[in-house]
Amino acid sequence: MNTYRKNAISVGVLFIIGTVAGMISLGVFTDPILGAPNYLAGVSANEAKVILGALLELVMGIALVGMALAVYPVLKKFSAPMAIGYFGARLVEFVVYIIGVVSLLTLVTLSQEFAGAGDPSAAYFQVTGKLLLAARDWGGHAVLDVAVFPLGALILNYVLYRARLTPRWLSAWGLVGAVLYWTAGLLVMFELIAPLETLHIALQAPLGVQEMVMAGWLIVKGFNPSAVAALSATQS
């Protein structure tokens, strides 16, 4: 049981690290700069912030893969395919984060060239910059928000709900939140709503809050010991 207690704490801590790193990266360092009209000049003037934002995004990806590894032995006791599926979803998510980080760092180099070029070359740099941002945005909104992240949340909370590893109200909250998050991603992908507008945030918020509540629960309470014992008994 001590092993799974440590796993629960690791999952909770890494969940919080990944979420906080991602929020700081987007909210403080990258999105305010990339969302400005003259973003290339902004990136050139704030290179350190953008690079730090990219590093925090990398930390988020590493933390979330680590969390999937920490929870893998527990999920495997319920269903090995589910455990593999969840880890696979997190791994794909990490690859998307890597693409986003590379896009950011490439944008830093592009902004340096833009700052040293004259007005005749401005159109070329603007088009290239938009392509880099488009790769980052499509990776986030189409791959993460629609295909990967909600799927991972559904798998995790389904196993937690069926195996009663956490309170059922908490895992049910996660299942509903994953569907709402998926809905938000579809609406953004088809340009029915804009990213980070009120409806988008409202649809994504339930899952975000649930993840932090679950992280705190796992750190303080851990997995349900009787549920872990029952899963172990079925495999003995």
PDB file of C-alpha atoms in Angstrom:
ATOM      1  CA  MET A   1       0.000   0.000   0.000  1.00  0.00           C
ATOM      2  CA  ASN A   2       2.890   2.379   0.742  1.00  0.00           C
ATOM      3  CA  THR A   3       3.965   2.152  -2.891  1.00  0.00           C
ATOM      4  CA  TYR A   4       0.614   3.374  -4.132  1.00  0.00           C
ATOM      5  CA  ARG A   5       0.526   6.120  -1.500  1.00  0.00           C
ATOM      6  CA  LYS A   6       3.763   7.430  -2.946  1.00  0.00           C
ATOM      7  CA  ASN A   7       2.312   7.101  -6.427  1.00  0.00           C
ATOM      8  CA  ALA A   8      -0.726   9.129  -5.421  1.00  0.00           C
ATOM      9  CA  ILE A   9       1.430  11.905  -3.968  1.00  0.00           C
ATOM     10  CA  SER A  10       3.624  11.915  -7.088  1.00  0.00           C
ATOM     11  CA  VAL A  11       0.571  12.157  -9.343  1.00  0.00           C
ATOM     12  CA  GLY A  12      -0.865  15.057  -7.346  1.00  0.00           C
ATOM     13  CA  VAL A  13       2.394  17.008  -7.123  1.00  0.00           C
ATOM     14  CA  LEU A  14       3.250  16.549 -10.804  1.00  0.00           C
ATOM     15  CA  PHE A  15      -0.309  17.502 -11.780  1.00  0.00           C
ATOM     16  CA  ILE A  16       0.056  20.780  -9.890  1.00  0.00           C
ATOM     17  CA  ILE A  17       3.562  21.467 -11.237  1.00  0.00           C
ATOM     18  CA  GLY A  18       2.437  20.890 -14.813  1.00  0.00           C
ATOM     19  CA  THR A  19      -0.690  23.014 -14.488  1.00  0.00           C
ATOM     20  CA  VAL A  20       1.030  25.925 -12.730  1.00  0.00           C
ATOM     21  CA  ALA A  21       3.946  25.897 -15.191  1.00  0.00           C
ATOM     22  CA  GLY A  22       1.534  25.943 -18.126  1.00  0.00           C
ATOM     23  CA  MET A  23      -0.589  28.753 -16.701  1.00  0.00           C
ATOM     24  CA  ILE A  24       2.445  30.922 -15.971  1.00  0.00           C
ATOM     25  CA  SER A  25       3.907  30.205 -19.404  1.00  0.00           C
ATOM     26  CA  LEU A  26       0.727  31.185 -21.249  1.00  0.00           C
ATOM     27  CA  GLY A  27      -0.699  33.840 -18.975  1.00  0.00           C
ATOM     28  CA  VAL A  28       2.463  35.701 -18.018  1.00  0.00           C
ATOM     29  CA  PHE A  29       5.164  35.121 -20.617  1.00  0.00           C
ATOM     30  CA  THR A  30       3.899  34.106 -24.049  1.00  0.00           C
ATOM     31  CA  ASP A  31       0.245  34.907 -24.793  1.00  0.00           C
ATOM     32  CA  PRO A  32       0.400  38.640 -23.891  1.00  0.00           C
ATOM     33  CA  ILE A  33       3.297  39.009 -26.333  1.00  0.00           C
ATOM     34  CA  LEU A  34       2.061  36.712 -29.110  1.00  0.00           C
ATOM     35  CA  GLY A  35      -1.431  38.177 -28.937  1.00  0.00           C
ATOM     36  CA  ALA A  36      -0.239  41.734 -29.651  1.00  0.00           C
ATOM     37  CA  PRO A  37      -0.693  43.154 -33.176  1.00  0.00           C
ATOM     38  CA  ASN A  38       3.045  43.752 -33.655  1.00  0.00           C
ATOM     39  CA  TYR A  39       4.048  40.450 -32.060  1.00  0.00           C
ATOM     40  CA  LEU A  40       7.325  40.052 -33.956  1.00  0.00           C
ATOM     41  CA  ALA A  41       8.658  43.300 -32.547  1.00  0.00           C
ATOM     42  CA  GLY A  42       7.277  42.269 -29.164  1.00  0.00           C
ATOM     43  CA  VAL A  43       9.093  38.927 -29.261  1.00  0.00           C
ATOM     44  CA  SER A  44      12.318  40.664 -30.271  1.00  0.00           C
ATOM     45  CA  ALA A  45      11.985  43.096 -27.362  1.00  0.00           C
ATOM     46  CA  ASN A  46      11.052  40.355 -24.863  1.00  0.00           C
ATOM     47  CA  GLU A  47      13.206  37.419 -25.922  1.00  0.00           C
ATOM     48  CA  ALA A  48      13.990  36.333 -22.363  1.00  0.00           C
ATOM     49  CA  LYS A  49      10.281  36.169 -21.474  1.00  0.00           C
ATOM     50  CA  VAL A  50       9.414  34.098 -24.535  1.00  0.00           C
ATOM     51  CA  ILE A  51      12.315  31.692 -23.942  1.00  0.00           C
ATOM     52  CA  LEU A  52      11.326  31.332 -20.283  1.00  0.00           C
ATOM     53  CA  GLY A  53       7.739  30.695 -21.380  1.00  0.00           C
ATOM     54  CA  ALA A  54       8.966  27.985 -23.749  1.00  0.00           C
ATOM     55  CA  LEU A  55      10.982  26.354 -20.960  1.00  0.00           C
ATOM     56  CA  LEU A  56       7.960  26.394 -18.641  1.00  0.00           C
ATOM     57  CA  GLU A  57       5.878  24.791 -21.376  1.00  0.00           C
ATOM     58  CA  LEU A  58       8.533  22.078 -21.595  1.00  0.00           C
ATOM     59  CA  VAL A  59       8.375  21.638 -17.814  1.00  0.00           C
ATOM     60  CA  MET A  60       4.607  21.222 -18.098  1.00  0.00           C
ATOM     61  CA  GLY A  61       4.974  18.490 -20.700  1.00  0.00           C
ATOM     62  CA  ILE A  62       7.614  16.617 -18.700  1.00  0.00           C
ATOM     63  CA  ALA A  63       5.550  16.866 -15.504  1.00  0.00           C
ATOM     64  CA  LEU A  64       2.433  15.487 -17.170  1.00  0.00           C
ATOM     65  CA  VAL A  65       4.311  12.552 -18.714  1.00  0.00           C
ATOM     66  CA  GLY A  66       5.819  11.888 -15.287  1.00  0.00           C
ATOM     67  CA  MET A  67       2.340  11.958 -13.793  1.00  0.00           C
ATOM     68  CA  ALA A  68       1.158   9.389 -16.348  1.00  0.00           C
ATOM     69  CA  LEU A  69       4.100   7.162 -15.433  1.00  0.00           C
ATOM     70  CA  ALA A  70       3.328   7.515 -11.723  1.00  0.00           C
ATOM     71  CA  VAL A  71      -0.324   6.522 -12.140  1.00  0.00           C
ATOM     72  CA  TYR A  72       0.391   3.754 -14.665  1.00  0.00           C
ATOM     73  CA  PRO A  73       0.916   0.921 -12.110  1.00  0.00           C
ATOM     74  CA  VAL A  74      -2.389   1.759 -10.439  1.00  0.00           C
ATOM     75  CA  LEU A  75      -4.397   1.998 -13.667  1.00  0.00           C
ATOM     76  CA  LYS A  76      -2.788  -1.219 -14.913  1.00  0.00           C
ATOM     77  CA  LYS A  77      -4.352  -3.144 -12.022  1.00  0.00           C
ATOM     78  CA  PHE A  78      -7.772  -2.222 -13.405  1.00  0.00           C
ATOM     79  CA  SER A  79      -6.988  -2.472 -17.122  1.00  0.00           C
ATOM     80  CA  ALA A  80      -3.629  -2.684 -18.890  1.00  0.00           C
ATOM     81  CA  PRO A  81      -5.076  -1.314 -22.189  1.00  0.00           C
ATOM     82  CA  MET A  82      -6.553   1.665 -20.311  1.00  0.00           C
ATOM     83  CA  ALA A  83      -3.215   2.322 -18.595  1.00  0.00           C
ATOM     84  CA  ILE A  84      -1.369   2.162 -21.913  1.00  0.00           C
ATOM     85  CA  GLY A  85      -3.987   4.362 -23.566  1.00  0.00           C
ATOM     86  CA  TYR A  86      -3.682   7.007 -20.891  1.00  0.00           C
ATOM     87  CA  PHE A  87       0.106   7.012 -21.052  1.00  0.00           C
ATOM     88  CA  GLY A  88      -0.070   7.165 -24.857  1.00  0.00           C
ATOM     89  CA  ALA A  89      -2.384  10.174 -24.738  1.00  0.00           C
ATOM     90  CA  ARG A  90       0.008  11.991 -22.409  1.00  0.00           C
ATOM     91  CA  LEU A  91       2.937  11.081 -24.644  1.00  0.00           C
ATOM     92  CA  VAL A  92       1.224  12.529 -27.720  1.00  0.00           C
ATOM     93  CA  GLU A  93       0.416  15.607 -25.639  1.00  0.00           C
ATOM     94  CA  PHE A  94       4.110  15.945 -24.794  1.00  0.00           C
ATOM     95  CA  VAL A  95       5.042  15.741 -28.493  1.00  0.00           C
ATOM     96  CA  VAL A  96       2.602  18.577 -29.228  1.00  0.00           C
ATOM     97  CA  TYR A  97       4.210  20.640 -26.462  1.00  0.00           C
ATOM     98  CA  ILE A  98       7.622  19.991 -28.023  1.00  0.00           C
ATOM     99  CA  ILE A  99       6.320  21.281 -31.354  1.00  0.00           C
ATOM    100  CA  GLY A 100       4.968  24.353 -29.589  1.00  0.00           C
ATOM    101  CA  VAL A 101       8.299  24.980 -27.857  1.00  0.00           C
ATOM    102  CA  VAL A 102      10.212  24.631 -31.130  1.00  0.00           C
ATOM    103  CA  SER A 103       7.773  27.048 -32.777  1.00  0.00           C
ATOM    104  CA  LEU A 104       8.321  29.574 -29.992  1.00  0.00           C
ATOM    105  CA  LEU A 105      12.099  29.354 -30.150  1.00  0.00           C
ATOM    106  CA  THR A 106      12.038  29.579 -33.948  1.00  0.00           C
ATOM    107  CA  LEU A 107       9.845  32.647 -33.593  1.00  0.00           C
ATOM    108  CA  VAL A 108      12.521  34.212 -31.367  1.00  0.00           C
ATOM    109  CA  THR A 109      15.111  33.727 -34.124  1.00  0.00           C
ATOM    110  CA  LEU A 110      12.666  35.070 -36.719  1.00  0.00           C
ATOM    111  CA  SER A 111      11.995  38.155 -34.602  1.00  0.00           C
ATOM    112  CA  GLN A 112      15.736  38.836 -34.351  1.00  0.00           C
ATOM    113  CA  GLU A 113      16.010  38.751 -38.142  1.00  0.00           C
ATOM    114  CA  PHE A 114      12.883  40.884 -38.435  1.00  0.00           C
ATOM    115  CA  ALA A 115      14.357  43.525 -36.139  1.00  0.00           C
ATOM    116  CA  GLY A 116      17.469  43.755 -38.311  1.00  0.00           C
ATOM    117  CA  ALA A 117      15.665  43.807 -41.664  1.00  0.00           C
ATOM    118  CA  GLY A 118      14.121  46.771 -43.390  1.00  0.00           C
ATOM    119  CA  ASP A 119      10.497  47.431 -44.257  1.00  0.00           C
ATOM    120  CA  PRO A 120      10.725  45.751 -47.700  1.00  0.00           C
ATOM    121  CA  SER A 121      11.161  42.373 -45.964  1.00  0.00           C
ATOM    122  CA  ALA A 122       8.386  42.897 -43.422  1.00  0.00           C
ATOM    123  CA  ALA A 123       5.736  40.962 -45.377  1.00  0.00           C
ATOM    124  CA  TYR A 124       7.938  37.866 -45.599  1.00  0.00           C
ATOM    125  CA  PHE A 125       8.589  37.858 -41.858  1.00  0.00           C
ATOM    126  CA  GLN A 126       4.912  38.425 -41.052  1.00  0.00           C
ATOM    127  CA  VAL A 127       3.826  35.458 -43.188  1.00  0.00           C
ATOM    128  CA  THR A 128       6.487  33.197 -41.692  1.00  0.00           C
ATOM    129  CA  GLY A 129       5.541  34.317 -38.187  1.00  0.00           C
ATOM    130  CA  LYS A 130       1.873  33.588 -38.835  1.00  0.00           C
ATOM    131  CA  LEU A 131       2.739  30.091 -40.055  1.00  0.00           C
ATOM    132  CA  LEU A 132       4.706  29.387 -36.867  1.00  0.00           C
ATOM    133  CA  LEU A 133       1.828  30.668 -34.736  1.00  0.00           C
ATOM    134  CA  ALA A 134      -0.648  28.635 -36.800  1.00  0.00           C
ATOM    135  CA  ALA A 135       1.332  25.438 -36.186  1.00  0.00           C
ATOM    136  CA  ARG A 136       1.331  26.198 -32.474  1.00  0.00           C
ATOM    137  CA  ASP A 137      -2.361  27.118 -32.384  1.00  0.00           C
ATOM    138  CA  TRP A 138      -3.542  24.120 -34.431  1.00  0.00           C
ATOM    139  CA  GLY A 139      -1.471  21.836 -32.251  1.00  0.00           C
ATOM    140  CA  GLY A 140      -3.098  23.305 -29.164  1.00  0.00           C
ATOM    141  CA  HIS A 141      -6.690  23.714 -30.312  1.00  0.00           C
ATOM    142  CA  ALA A 142      -7.100  20.803 -32.753  1.00  0.00           C
ATOM    143  CA  VAL A 143      -4.767  18.109 -31.422  1.00  0.00           C
ATOM    144  CA  LEU A 144      -4.707  18.837 -27.683  1.00  0.00           C
ATOM    145  CA  ASP A 145      -8.134  20.329 -27.003  1.00  0.00           C
ATOM    146  CA  VAL A 146     -10.081  17.983 -29.297  1.00  0.00           C
ATOM    147  CA  ALA A 147      -8.190  14.732 -29.816  1.00  0.00           C
ATOM    148  CA  VAL A 148      -5.744  14.142 -26.969  1.00  0.00           C
ATOM    149  CA  PHE A 149      -6.332  15.983 -23.698  1.00  0.00           C
ATOM    150  CA  PRO A 150     -10.060  15.217 -23.256  1.00  0.00           C
ATOM    151  CA  LEU A 151      -9.415  11.587 -24.233  1.00  0.00           C
ATOM    152  CA  GLY A 152      -6.761  11.255 -21.533  1.00  0.00           C
ATOM    153  CA  ALA A 153      -9.067  12.847 -18.971  1.00  0.00           C
ATOM    154  CA  LEU A 154     -11.891  10.474 -19.934  1.00  0.00           C
ATOM    155  CA  ILE A 155      -9.655   7.404 -19.589  1.00  0.00           C
ATOM    156  CA  LEU A 156      -8.227   8.479 -16.244  1.00  0.00           C
ATOM    157  CA  ASN A 157     -11.525   9.446 -14.668  1.00  0.00           C
ATOM    158  CA  TYR A 158     -13.326   6.399 -16.082  1.00  0.00           C
ATOM    159  CA  VAL A 159     -10.835   4.074 -14.382  1.00  0.00           C
ATOM    160  CA  LEU A 160     -10.940   6.088 -11.157  1.00  0.00           C
ATOM    161  CA  TYR A 161     -14.758   5.980 -11.231  1.00  0.00           C
ATOM    162  CA  ARG A 162     -15.139   2.284 -12.048  1.00  0.00           C
ATOM    163  CA  ALA A 163     -12.438   1.150  -9.616  1.00  0.00           C
ATOM    164  CA  ARG A 164     -13.539   3.638  -6.915  1.00  0.00           C
ATOM    165  CA  LEU A 165      -9.927   4.716  -6.483  1.00  0.00           C
ATOM    166  CA  THR A 166     -11.148   8.247  -5.722  1.00  0.00           C
ATOM    167  CA  PRO A 167     -14.591   9.451  -4.605  1.00  0.00           C
ATOM    168  CA  ARG A 168     -17.081   8.879  -7.386  1.00  0.00           C
ATOM    169  CA  TRP A 169     -18.318  12.465  -7.258  1.00  0.00           C
ATOM    170  CA  LEU A 170     -14.773  13.600  -8.064  1.00  0.00           C
ATOM    171  CA  SER A 171     -14.206  11.257 -11.000  1.00  0.00           C
ATOM    172  CA  ALA A 172     -17.748  11.903 -12.335  1.00  0.00           C
ATOM    173  CA  TRP A 173     -16.935  15.608 -12.230  1.00  0.00           C
ATOM    174  CA  GLY A 174     -13.856  14.842 -14.329  1.00  0.00           C
ATOM    175  CA  LEU A 175     -15.885  12.880 -16.887  1.00  0.00           C
ATOM    176  CA  VAL A 176     -18.365  15.724 -17.343  1.00  0.00           C
ATOM    177  CA  GLY A 177     -15.523  18.254 -17.419  1.00  0.00           C
ATOM    178  CA  ALA A 178     -13.732  16.275 -20.157  1.00  0.00           C
ATOM    179  CA  VAL A 179     -16.852  16.349 -22.362  1.00  0.00           C
ATOM    180  CA  LEU A 180     -17.231  20.103 -21.823  1.00  0.00           C
ATOM    181  CA  TYR A 181     -13.534  20.623 -22.584  1.00  0.00           C
ATOM    182  CA  TRP A 182     -13.878  18.604 -25.779  1.00  0.00           C
ATOM    183  CA  THR A 183     -16.906  20.685 -26.754  1.00  0.00           C
ATOM    184  CA  ALA A 184     -14.919  23.888 -26.239  1.00  0.00           C
ATOM    185  CA  GLY A 185     -12.128  22.574 -28.453  1.00  0.00           C
ATOM    186  CA  LEU A 186     -14.545  21.712 -31.257  1.00  0.00           C
ATOM    187  CA  LEU A 187     -16.187  25.132 -31.095  1.00  0.00           C
ATOM    188  CA  VAL A 188     -12.796  26.856 -31.357  1.00  0.00           C
ATOM    189  CA  MET A 189     -11.571  24.552 -34.135  1.00  0.00           C
ATOM    190  CA  PHE A 190     -14.618  25.347 -36.270  1.00  0.00           C
ATOM    191  CA  GLU A 191     -14.306  29.057 -35.365  1.00  0.00           C
ATOM    192  CA  LEU A 192     -17.706  29.196 -33.703  1.00  0.00           C
ATOM    193  CA  ILE A 193     -16.102  30.849 -30.679  1.00  0.00           C
ATOM    194  CA  ALA A 194     -12.761  32.585 -30.158  1.00  0.00           C
ATOM    195  CA  PRO A 195     -10.035  31.189 -27.901  1.00  0.00           C
ATOM    196  CA  LEU A 196     -10.222  32.490 -24.332  1.00  0.00           C
ATOM    197  CA  GLU A 197     -13.571  34.217 -24.797  1.00  0.00           C
ATOM    198  CA  THR A 198     -16.045  33.846 -21.929  1.00  0.00           C
ATOM    199  CA  LEU A 199     -17.783  30.711 -23.239  1.00  0.00           C
ATOM    200  CA  HIS A 200     -14.478  29.023 -24.037  1.00  0.00           C
ATOM    201  CA  ILE A 201     -13.159  29.612 -20.528  1.00  0.00           C
ATOM    202  CA  ALA A 202     -16.479  28.578 -18.964  1.00  0.00           C
ATOM    203  CA  LEU A 203     -16.418  25.237 -20.823  1.00  0.00           C
ATOM    204  CA  GLN A 204     -12.790  24.488 -19.976  1.00  0.00           C
ATOM    205  CA  ALA A 205     -12.851  25.652 -16.356  1.00  0.00           C
ATOM    206  CA  PRO A 206     -14.722  22.672 -14.790  1.00  0.00           C
ATOM    207  CA  LEU A 207     -12.043  20.187 -15.826  1.00  0.00           C
ATOM    208  CA  GLY A 208      -9.221  22.512 -14.823  1.00  0.00           C
ATOM    209  CA  VAL A 209     -10.682  22.996 -11.356  1.00  0.00           C
ATOM    210  CA  GLN A 210     -11.427  19.272 -11.010  1.00  0.00           C
ATOM    211  CA  GLU A 211      -7.825  18.383 -11.811  1.00  0.00           C
ATOM    212  CA  MET A 212      -6.517  20.635  -9.046  1.00  0.00           C
ATOM    213  CA  VAL A 213      -9.077  19.285  -6.558  1.00  0.00           C
ATOM    214  CA  MET A 214      -8.111  15.744  -7.521  1.00  0.00           C
ATOM    215  CA  ALA A 215      -4.407  16.582  -7.204  1.00  0.00           C
ATOM    216  CA  GLY A 216      -5.000  17.901  -3.696  1.00  0.00           C
ATOM    217  CA  TRP A 217      -7.103  14.861  -2.807  1.00  0.00           C
ATOM    218  CA  LEU A 218      -4.390  12.442  -3.961  1.00  0.00           C
ATOM    219  CA  ILE A 219      -1.705  14.296  -2.023  1.00  0.00           C
ATOM    220  CA  VAL A 220      -3.743  14.369   1.201  1.00  0.00           C
ATOM    221  CA  LYS A 221      -5.847  11.194   0.967  1.00  0.00           C
ATOM    222  CA  GLY A 222      -4.227   9.041  -1.710  1.00  0.00           C
ATOM    223  CA  PHE A 223      -6.041   6.285  -3.590  1.00  0.00           C
ATOM    224  CA  ASN A 224      -8.840   4.469  -1.790  1.00  0.00           C
ATOM    225  CA  PRO A 225      -6.979   1.654   0.085  1.00  0.00           C
ATOM    226  CA  SER A 226      -9.909  -0.755  -0.065  1.00  0.00           C
ATOM    227  CA  ALA A 227     -10.253  -0.216  -3.831  1.00  0.00           C
ATOM    228  CA  VAL A 228      -6.513  -0.836  -4.350  1.00  0.00           C
ATOM    229  CA  ALA A 229      -6.763  -3.976  -2.195  1.00  0.00           C
ATOM    230  CA  ALA A 230      -9.731  -5.204  -4.227  1.00  0.00           C
ATOM    231  CA  LEU A 231      -7.874  -4.667  -7.496  1.00  0.00           C
ATOM    232  CA  SER A 232      -4.846  -6.496  -6.133  1.00  0.00           C
ATOM    233  CA  ALA A 233      -7.024  -9.400  -4.973  1.00  0.00           C
ATOM    234  CA  THR A 234      -8.521  -9.855  -8.426  1.00  0.00           C
ATOM    235  CA  GLN A 235      -5.025 -10.266  -9.899  1.00  0.00           C
ATOM    236  CA  SER A 236      -3.677 -12.611  -7.233  1.00  0.00           C
TER     237      SER A 236
END
